[in-house]
CSV table of C-alpha atoms and ligand atoms in Angstrom, one decimal:
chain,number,residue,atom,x,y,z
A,76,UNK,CA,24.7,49.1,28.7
A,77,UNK,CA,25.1,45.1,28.0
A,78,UNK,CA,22.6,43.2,29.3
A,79,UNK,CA,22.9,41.5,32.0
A,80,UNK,CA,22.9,37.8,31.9
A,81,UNK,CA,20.0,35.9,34.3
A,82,UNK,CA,21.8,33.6,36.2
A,83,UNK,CA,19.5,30.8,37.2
A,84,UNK,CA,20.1,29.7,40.6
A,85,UNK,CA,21.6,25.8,40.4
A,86,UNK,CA,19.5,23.6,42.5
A,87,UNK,CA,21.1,21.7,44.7
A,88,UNK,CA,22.0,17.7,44.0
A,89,UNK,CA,20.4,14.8,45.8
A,90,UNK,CA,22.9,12.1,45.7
A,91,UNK,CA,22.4,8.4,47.0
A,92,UNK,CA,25.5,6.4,48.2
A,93,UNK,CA,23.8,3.4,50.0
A,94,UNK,CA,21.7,2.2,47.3
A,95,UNK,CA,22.1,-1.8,46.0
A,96,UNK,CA,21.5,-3.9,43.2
A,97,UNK,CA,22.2,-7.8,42.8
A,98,UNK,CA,23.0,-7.9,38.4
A,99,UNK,CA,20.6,-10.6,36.7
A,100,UNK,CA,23.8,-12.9,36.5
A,101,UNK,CA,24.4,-12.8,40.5
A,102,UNK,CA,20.6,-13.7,41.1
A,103,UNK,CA,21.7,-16.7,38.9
A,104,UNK,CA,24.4,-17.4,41.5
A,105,UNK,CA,22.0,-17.2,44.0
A,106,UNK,CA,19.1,-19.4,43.0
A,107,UNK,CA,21.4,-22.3,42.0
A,108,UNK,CA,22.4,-22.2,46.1
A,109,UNK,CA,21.7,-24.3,48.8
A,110,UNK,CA,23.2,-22.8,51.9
A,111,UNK,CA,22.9,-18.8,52.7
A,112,UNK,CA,22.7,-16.3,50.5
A,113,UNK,CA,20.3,-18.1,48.4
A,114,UNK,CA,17.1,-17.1,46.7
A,115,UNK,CA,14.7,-20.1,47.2
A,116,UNK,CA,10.2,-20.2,46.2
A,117,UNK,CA,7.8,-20.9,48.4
A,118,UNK,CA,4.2,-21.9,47.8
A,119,UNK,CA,2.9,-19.3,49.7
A,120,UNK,CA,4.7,-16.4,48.8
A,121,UNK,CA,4.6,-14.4,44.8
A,122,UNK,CA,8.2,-13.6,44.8
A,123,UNK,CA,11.0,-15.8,45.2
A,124,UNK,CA,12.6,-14.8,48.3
A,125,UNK,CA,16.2,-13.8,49.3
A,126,UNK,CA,17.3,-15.2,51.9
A,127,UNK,CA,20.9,-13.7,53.8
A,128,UNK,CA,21.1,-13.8,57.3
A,129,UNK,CA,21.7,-16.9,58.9
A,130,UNK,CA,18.8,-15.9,61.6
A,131,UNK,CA,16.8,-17.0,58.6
A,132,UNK,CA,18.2,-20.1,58.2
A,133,UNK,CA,16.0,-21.9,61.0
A,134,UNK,CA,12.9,-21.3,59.4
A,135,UNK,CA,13.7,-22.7,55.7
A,136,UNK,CA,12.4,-26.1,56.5
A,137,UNK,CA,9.6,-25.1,57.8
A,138,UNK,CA,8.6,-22.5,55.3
A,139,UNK,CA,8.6,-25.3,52.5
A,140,UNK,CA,5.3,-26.3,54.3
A,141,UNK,CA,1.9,-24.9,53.1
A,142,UNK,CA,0.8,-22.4,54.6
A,143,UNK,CA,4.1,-21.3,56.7
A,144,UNK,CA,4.9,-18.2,57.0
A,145,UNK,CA,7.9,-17.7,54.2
A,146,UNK,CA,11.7,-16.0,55.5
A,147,UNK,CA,13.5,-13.9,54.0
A,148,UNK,CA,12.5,-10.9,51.9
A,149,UNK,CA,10.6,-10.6,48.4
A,150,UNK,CA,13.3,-10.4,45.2
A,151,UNK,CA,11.3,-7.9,43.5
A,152,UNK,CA,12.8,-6.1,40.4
A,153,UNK,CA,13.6,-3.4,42.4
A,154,UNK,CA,17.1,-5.4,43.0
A,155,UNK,CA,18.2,-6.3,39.3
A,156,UNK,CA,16.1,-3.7,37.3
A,157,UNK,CA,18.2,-0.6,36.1
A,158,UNK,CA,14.8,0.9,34.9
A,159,UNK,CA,13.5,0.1,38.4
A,160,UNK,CA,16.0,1.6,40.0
A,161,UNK,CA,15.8,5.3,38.0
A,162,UNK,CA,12.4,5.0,38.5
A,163,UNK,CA,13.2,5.2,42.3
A,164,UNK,CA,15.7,7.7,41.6
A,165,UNK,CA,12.6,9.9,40.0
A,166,UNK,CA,10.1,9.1,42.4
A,167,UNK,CA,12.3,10.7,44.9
A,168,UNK,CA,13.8,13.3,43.6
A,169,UNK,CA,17.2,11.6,43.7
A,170,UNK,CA,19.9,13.1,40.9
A,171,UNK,CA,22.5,10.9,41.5
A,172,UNK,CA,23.2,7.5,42.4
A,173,UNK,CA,26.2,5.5,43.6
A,174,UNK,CA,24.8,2.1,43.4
A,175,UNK,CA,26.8,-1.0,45.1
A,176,UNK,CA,26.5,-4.8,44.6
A,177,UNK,CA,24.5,-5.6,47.9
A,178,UNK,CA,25.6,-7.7,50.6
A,179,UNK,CA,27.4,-10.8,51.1
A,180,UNK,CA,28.7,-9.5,47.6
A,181,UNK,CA,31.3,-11.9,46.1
A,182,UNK,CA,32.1,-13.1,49.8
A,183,UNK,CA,31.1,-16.6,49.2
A,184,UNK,CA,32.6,-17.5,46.1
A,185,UNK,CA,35.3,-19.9,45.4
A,186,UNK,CA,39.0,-18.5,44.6
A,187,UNK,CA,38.3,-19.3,41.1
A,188,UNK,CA,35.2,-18.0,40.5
A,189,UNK,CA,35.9,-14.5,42.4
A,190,UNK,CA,38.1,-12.6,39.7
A,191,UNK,CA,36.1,-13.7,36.5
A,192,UNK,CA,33.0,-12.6,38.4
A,193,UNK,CA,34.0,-9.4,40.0
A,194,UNK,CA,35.1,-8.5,36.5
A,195,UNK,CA,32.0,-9.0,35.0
A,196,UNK,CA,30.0,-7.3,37.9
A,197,UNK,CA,32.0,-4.0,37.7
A,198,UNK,CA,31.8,-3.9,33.3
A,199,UNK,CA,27.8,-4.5,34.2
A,200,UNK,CA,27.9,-1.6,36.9
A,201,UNK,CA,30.1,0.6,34.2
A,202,UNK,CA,27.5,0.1,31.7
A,203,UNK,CA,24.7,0.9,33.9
A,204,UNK,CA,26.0,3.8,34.3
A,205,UNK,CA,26.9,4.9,30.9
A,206,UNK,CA,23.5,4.5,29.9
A,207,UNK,CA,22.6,7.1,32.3
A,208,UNK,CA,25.6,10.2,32.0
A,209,UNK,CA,25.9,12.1,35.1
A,210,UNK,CA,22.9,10.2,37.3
A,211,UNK,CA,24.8,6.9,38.1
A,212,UNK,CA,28.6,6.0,39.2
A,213,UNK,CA,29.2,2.9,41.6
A,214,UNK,CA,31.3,1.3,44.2
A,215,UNK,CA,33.0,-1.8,42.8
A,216,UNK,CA,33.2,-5.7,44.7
A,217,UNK,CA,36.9,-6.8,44.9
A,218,UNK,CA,36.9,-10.9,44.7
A,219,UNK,CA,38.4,-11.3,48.2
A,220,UNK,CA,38.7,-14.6,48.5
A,221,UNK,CA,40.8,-14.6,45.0
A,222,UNK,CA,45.0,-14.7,45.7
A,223,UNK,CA,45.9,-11.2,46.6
A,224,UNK,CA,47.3,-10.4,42.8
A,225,UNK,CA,43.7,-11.2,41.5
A,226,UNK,CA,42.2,-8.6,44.3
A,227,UNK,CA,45.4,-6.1,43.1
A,228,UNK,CA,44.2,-6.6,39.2
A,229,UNK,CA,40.5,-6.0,40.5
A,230,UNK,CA,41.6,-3.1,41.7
A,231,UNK,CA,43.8,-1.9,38.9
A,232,UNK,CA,40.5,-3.0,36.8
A,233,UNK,CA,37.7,-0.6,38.5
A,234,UNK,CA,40.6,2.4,39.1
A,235,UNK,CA,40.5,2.6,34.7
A,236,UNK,CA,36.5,2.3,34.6
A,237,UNK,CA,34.9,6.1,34.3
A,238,UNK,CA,32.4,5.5,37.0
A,239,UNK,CA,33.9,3.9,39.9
A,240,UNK,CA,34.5,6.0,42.6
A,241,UNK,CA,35.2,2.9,45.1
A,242,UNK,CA,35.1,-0.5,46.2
A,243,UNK,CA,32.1,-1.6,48.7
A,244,UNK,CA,33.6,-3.7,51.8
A,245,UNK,CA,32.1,-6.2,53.9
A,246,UNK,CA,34.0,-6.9,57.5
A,247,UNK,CA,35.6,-10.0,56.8
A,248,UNK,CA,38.1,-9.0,54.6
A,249,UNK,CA,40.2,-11.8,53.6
A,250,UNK,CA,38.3,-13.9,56.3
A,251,UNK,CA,39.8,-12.6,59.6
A,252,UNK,CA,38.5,-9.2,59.6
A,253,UNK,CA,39.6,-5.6,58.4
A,254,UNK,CA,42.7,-5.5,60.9
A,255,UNK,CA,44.4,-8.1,59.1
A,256,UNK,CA,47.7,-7.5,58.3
A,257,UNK,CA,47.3,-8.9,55.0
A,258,UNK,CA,45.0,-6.4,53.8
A,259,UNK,CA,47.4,-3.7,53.8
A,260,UNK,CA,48.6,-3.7,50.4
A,261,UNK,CA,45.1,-3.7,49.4
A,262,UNK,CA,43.7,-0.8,51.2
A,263,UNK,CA,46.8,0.9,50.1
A,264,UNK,CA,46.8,0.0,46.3
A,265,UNK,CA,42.5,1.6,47.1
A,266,UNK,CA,43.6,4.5,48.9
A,267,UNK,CA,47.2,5.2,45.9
A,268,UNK,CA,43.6,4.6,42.8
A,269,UNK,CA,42.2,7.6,45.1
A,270,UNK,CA,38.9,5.5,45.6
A,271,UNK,CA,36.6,5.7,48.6
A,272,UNK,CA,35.4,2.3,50.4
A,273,UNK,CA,32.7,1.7,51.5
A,274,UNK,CA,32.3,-0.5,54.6
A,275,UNK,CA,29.1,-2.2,54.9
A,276,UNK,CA,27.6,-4.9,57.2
A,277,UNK,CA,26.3,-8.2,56.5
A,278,UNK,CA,27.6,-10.7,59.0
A,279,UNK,CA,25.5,-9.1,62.4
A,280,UNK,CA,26.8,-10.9,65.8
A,281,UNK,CA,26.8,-14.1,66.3
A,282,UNK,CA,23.3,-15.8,66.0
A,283,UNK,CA,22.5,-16.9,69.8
A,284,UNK,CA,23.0,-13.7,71.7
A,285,UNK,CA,19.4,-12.9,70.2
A,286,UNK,CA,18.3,-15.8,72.5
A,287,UNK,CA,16.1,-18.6,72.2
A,288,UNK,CA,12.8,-16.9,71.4
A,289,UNK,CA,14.0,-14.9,67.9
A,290,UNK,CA,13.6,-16.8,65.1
A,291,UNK,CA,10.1,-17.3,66.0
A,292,UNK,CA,9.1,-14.3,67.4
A,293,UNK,CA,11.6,-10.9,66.4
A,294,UNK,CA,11.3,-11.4,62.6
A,295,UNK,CA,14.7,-9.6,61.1
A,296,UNK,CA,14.6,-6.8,63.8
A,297,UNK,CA,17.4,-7.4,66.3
A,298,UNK,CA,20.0,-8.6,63.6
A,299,UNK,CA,19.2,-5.9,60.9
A,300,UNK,CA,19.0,-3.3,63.7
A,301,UNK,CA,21.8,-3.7,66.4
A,302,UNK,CA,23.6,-7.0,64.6
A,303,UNK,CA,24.7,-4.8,62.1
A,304,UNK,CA,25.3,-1.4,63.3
A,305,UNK,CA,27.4,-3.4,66.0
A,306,UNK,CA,29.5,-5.1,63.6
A,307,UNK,CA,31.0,-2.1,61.9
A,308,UNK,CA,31.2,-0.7,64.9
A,309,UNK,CA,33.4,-3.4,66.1
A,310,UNK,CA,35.1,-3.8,62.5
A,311,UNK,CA,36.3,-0.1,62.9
A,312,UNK,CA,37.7,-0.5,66.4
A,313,UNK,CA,39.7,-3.2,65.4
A,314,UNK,CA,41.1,-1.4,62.5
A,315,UNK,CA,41.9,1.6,64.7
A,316,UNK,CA,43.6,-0.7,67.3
A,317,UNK,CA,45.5,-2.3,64.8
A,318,UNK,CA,47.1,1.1,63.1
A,319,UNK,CA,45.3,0.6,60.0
A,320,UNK,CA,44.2,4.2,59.8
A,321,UNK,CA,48.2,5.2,60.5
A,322,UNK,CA,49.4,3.0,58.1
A,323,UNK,CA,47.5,3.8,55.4
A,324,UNK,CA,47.4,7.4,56.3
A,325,UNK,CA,45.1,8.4,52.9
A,326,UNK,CA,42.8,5.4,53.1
A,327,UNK,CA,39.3,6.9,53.1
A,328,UNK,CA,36.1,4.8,54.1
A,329,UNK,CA,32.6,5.7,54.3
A,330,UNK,CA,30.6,3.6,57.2
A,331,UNK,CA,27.7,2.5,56.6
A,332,UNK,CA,24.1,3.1,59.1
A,333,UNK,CA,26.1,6.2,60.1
A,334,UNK,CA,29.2,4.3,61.3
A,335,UNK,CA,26.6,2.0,63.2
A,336,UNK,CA,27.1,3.1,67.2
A,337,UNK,CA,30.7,4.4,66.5
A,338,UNK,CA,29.9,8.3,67.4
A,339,UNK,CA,28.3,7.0,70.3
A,340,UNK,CA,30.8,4.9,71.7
A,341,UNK,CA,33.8,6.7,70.4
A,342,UNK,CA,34.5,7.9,73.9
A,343,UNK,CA,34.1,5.0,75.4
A,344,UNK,CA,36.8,3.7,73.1
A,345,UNK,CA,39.2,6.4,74.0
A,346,UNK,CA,38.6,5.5,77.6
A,347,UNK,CA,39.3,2.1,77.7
A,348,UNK,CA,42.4,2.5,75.6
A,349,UNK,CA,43.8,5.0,77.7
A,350,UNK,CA,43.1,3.0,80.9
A,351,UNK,CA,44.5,0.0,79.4
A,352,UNK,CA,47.1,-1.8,81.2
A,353,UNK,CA,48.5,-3.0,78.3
A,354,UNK,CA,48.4,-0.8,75.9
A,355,UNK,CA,49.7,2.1,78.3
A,356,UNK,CA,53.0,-0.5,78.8
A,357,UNK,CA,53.4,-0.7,75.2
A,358,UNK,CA,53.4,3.3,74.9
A,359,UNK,CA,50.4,2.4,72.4
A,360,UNK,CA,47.6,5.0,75.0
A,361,UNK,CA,49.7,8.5,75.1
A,362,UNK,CA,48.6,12.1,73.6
A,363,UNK,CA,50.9,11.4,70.7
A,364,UNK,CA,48.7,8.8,69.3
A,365,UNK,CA,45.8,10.1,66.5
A,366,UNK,CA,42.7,9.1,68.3
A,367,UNK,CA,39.6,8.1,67.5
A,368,UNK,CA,37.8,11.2,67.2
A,369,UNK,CA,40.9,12.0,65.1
A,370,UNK,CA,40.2,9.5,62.8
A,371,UNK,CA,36.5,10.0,62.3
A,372,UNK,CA,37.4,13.5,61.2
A,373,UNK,CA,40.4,12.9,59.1
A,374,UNK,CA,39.7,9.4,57.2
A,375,UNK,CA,36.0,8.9,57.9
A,376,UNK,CA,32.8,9.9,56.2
A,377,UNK,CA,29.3,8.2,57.3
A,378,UNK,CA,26.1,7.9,55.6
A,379,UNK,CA,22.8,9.5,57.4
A,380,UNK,CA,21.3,5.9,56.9
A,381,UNK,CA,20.2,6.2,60.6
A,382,UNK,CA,16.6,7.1,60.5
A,383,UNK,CA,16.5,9.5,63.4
A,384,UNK,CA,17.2,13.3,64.0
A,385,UNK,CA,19.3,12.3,67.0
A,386,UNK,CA,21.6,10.3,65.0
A,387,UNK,CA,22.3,12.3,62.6
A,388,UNK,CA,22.9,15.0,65.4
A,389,UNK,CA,25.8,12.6,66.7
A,390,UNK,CA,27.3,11.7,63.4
A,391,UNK,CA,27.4,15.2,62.8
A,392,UNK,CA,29.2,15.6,66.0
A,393,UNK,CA,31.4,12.6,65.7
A,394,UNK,CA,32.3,13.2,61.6
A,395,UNK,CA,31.3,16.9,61.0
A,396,UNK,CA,28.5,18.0,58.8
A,397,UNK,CA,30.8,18.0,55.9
A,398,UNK,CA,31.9,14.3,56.1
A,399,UNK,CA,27.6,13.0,56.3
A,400,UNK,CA,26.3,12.1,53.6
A,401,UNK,CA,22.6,11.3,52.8
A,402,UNK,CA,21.3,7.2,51.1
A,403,UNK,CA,18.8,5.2,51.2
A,404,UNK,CA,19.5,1.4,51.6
A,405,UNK,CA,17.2,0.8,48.4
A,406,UNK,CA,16.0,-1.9,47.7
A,407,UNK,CA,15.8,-2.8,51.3
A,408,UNK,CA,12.8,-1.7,53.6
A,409,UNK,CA,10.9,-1.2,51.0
A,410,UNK,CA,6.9,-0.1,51.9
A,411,UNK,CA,4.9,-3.3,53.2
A,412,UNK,CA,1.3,-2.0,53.2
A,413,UNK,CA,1.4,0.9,50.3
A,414,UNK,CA,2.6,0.3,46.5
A,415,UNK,CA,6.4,0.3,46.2
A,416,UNK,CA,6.0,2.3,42.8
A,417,UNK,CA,5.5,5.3,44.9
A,418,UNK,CA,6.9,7.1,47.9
A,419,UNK,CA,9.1,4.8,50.3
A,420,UNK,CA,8.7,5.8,53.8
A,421,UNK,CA,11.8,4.3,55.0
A,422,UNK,CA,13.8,7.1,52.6
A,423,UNK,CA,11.8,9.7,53.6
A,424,UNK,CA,12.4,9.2,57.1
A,425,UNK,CA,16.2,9.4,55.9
A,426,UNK,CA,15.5,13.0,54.5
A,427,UNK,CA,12.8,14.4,57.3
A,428,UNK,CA,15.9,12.9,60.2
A,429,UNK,CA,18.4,15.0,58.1
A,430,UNK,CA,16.0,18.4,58.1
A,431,UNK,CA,15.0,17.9,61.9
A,432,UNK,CA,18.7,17.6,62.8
A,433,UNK,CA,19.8,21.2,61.0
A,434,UNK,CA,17.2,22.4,59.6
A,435,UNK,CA,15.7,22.6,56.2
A,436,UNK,CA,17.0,24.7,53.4
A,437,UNK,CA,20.1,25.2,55.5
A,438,UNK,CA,23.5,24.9,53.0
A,439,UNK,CA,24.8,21.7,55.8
A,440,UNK,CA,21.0,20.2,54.8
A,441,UNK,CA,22.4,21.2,51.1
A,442,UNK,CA,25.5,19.3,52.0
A,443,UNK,CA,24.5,16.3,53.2
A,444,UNK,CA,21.8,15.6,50.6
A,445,UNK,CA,24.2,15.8,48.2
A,446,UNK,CA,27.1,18.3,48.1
A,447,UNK,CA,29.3,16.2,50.2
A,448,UNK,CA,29.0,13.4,48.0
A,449,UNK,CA,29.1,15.1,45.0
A,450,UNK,CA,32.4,16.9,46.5
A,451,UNK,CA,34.1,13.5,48.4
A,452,UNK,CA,33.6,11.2,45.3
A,453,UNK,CA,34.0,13.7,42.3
A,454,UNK,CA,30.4,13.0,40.8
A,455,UNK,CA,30.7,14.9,37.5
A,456,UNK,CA,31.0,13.0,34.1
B,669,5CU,O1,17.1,-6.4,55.1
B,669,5CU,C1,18.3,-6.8,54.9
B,669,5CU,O2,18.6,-8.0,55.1
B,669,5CU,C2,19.3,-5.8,54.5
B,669,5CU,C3,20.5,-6.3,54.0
B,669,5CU,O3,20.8,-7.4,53.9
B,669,5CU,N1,21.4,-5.4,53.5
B,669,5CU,C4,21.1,-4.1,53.6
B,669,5CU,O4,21.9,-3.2,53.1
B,669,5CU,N2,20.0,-3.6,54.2
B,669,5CU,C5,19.1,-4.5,54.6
């Protein structure tokens, strides 16, 4: 009788989509700034510090002072170190990575500078990940504030490198937000390169509905936690109000912090539009129309960035267990009071959220830690 082969079980893949990196070369960018994002010294603090959101900006003066307390957050290596970042990847028990240029990514740039840049940003990221077969792909930066046959080349550009599997998206677009007409042929020439974006916040609300007493008192809390879940929220809306998701019936985005409050409110949505005077004129409210839940099902996935059992209960809900899929935010919230070489609590929170929701060992755990990834964006070499 032939014997009969063993046939090791294959463990399951851990995959991180919402994980960042700022290259050596855009650090240099940065530190030669003077107005937001920057990366500035202070006397009391080790690191330089990075500086993004302009609830920060209040405090710079002030922080130049000795013995002010310093804003912003500490540029350790874990934001331009490849070794750093595999580390991370081991300490975890991470397999893969899809690693993205963090925010306000090539936003800021002049038209010239954009293309050159983004170039050179997406060969780094390709690199990267040749260096490491099979444990690292990437979402690419588009230069958006290039002419729009600059942002098409950019996107010709990443579609031929091996290891992009999308473009990472902030919510101003070309500068008047994702339901801009003019992005069309964009998120069509993404969608035809059958690559995923990946919207991500960076922009929060508008700096005074935190009121008087936040930079002085909230730290980062109220724009990092419902500044930019809200703005995604609202980027999303608009694109759905606008026919985005119609027109470009195979574009295919993956929201960020879980789609930010978008399961949530999705019915709220729906109600308003279908008790909207306008809207209802314009035959633009009827049962014809894909709705919103439609659309989170059909052209959405979201990440299980959320950092609660609950939420990733309602993404679940909103998206479907197999459109969830499981990140980290590294190198942000990293550990203040233990050594960042070791166990970050803000990721295992992530993973514990994702067991309480469904359970552990379950195949939609499976899934979301890394099946659904490794399924959605084709994460073989
Ligand atoms: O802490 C922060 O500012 C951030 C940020 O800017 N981007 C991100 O993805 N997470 C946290």
């Amino acid at each position: 009788m032939a014997q009969q082969q063993q046939e090791t079980p294959t463990k399951a893949k851990v995959v991180d989509i919402h994980t960042h990196m700022y290259p050596p070369d855009y650090v240099k960018i940065l530190e030669s700034r003077d107005t937001i994002p920057l990366v500035r010294s202070f006397p009391g603090a080790p690191d330089p510090r990075l500086i993004l959101l302009a609830a920060e900006v209040p405090s710079l003066d002030e922080a130049a002072k000795e013995g002010a307390p310093v804003p912003g957050r500490p540029l350790t290596k874990h934001y331009s170190s490849l070794d750093q970042k595999i580390h991370f990847m081991d300490t975890h028990g991470i397999d893969i990575s899809v690693v993205s240029l963090a925010n306000p990514w090539l936003d800021f740039l002049s038209p010239q500078e954009a293309g050159p840049l983004a170039e050179s940003i997406s060969e780094g990221f390709a690199q990267m990940c040749a260096q490491h077969p099979g444990r690292l792909f990437f979402f690419a930066a588009l230069p958006l504030t290039a002419p729009l046959d600059t942002i098409l080349a950019s996107v010709a550009h990443v579609s031929r490198l091996k290891h992009c599997r999308g473009i990472i998206l902030g919510t101003s677009g070309l500068g008047k937000g994702l339901d801009d007409p003019a992005l069309l042929p964009i998120f069509s020439a993404v969608a035809a390169a059958n690559l995923t974006v990946f919207l991500h916040p960076h922009y929060g609300l508008p700096n005074d509905v935190w009121g008087p007493r936040a930079s002085a008192e909230y730290g980062h809390v109220l724009p990092l936690a419902l500044g930019f879940p809200m703005e995604t929220t609202i980027a999303v809306a608009r694109m759905y109000l606008a026919g985005v998701f119609d027109r470009v019936r195979d574009l295919r985005m993956l929201l960020a912090h879980s789609g930010g409050t978008l399961p949530f409110l999705a019915g709220r949505i729906e109600s308003c539009i279908m008790h909207d005077g306008q809207l209802v004129r314009e035959g633009r409210a009827g049962p014809e129309r894909r709705t919103i839940w439609d659309v989170l099902k059909e052209q959405i996935y979201l990440d299980a960035v959320v950092y609660s059992d609950l939420g990733v209960k309602a993404a679940i809900d909103a998206s479907g267990a197999d459109r969830l899929m499981f990140g980290t935010d590294h190198p942000f919230f990293p550990p203040l009071t233990s050594d960042e070489q070791g166990e970050w609590e803000s990721v295992t929170l992530n993973a514990a959220a994702v067991s309480k929701a469904i359970g552990e060992g379950t195949a939609e755990n499976e899934a979301i830690m890394g099946g659904n990834a490794v399924r959605v964006l084709r994460l073989y070499e």
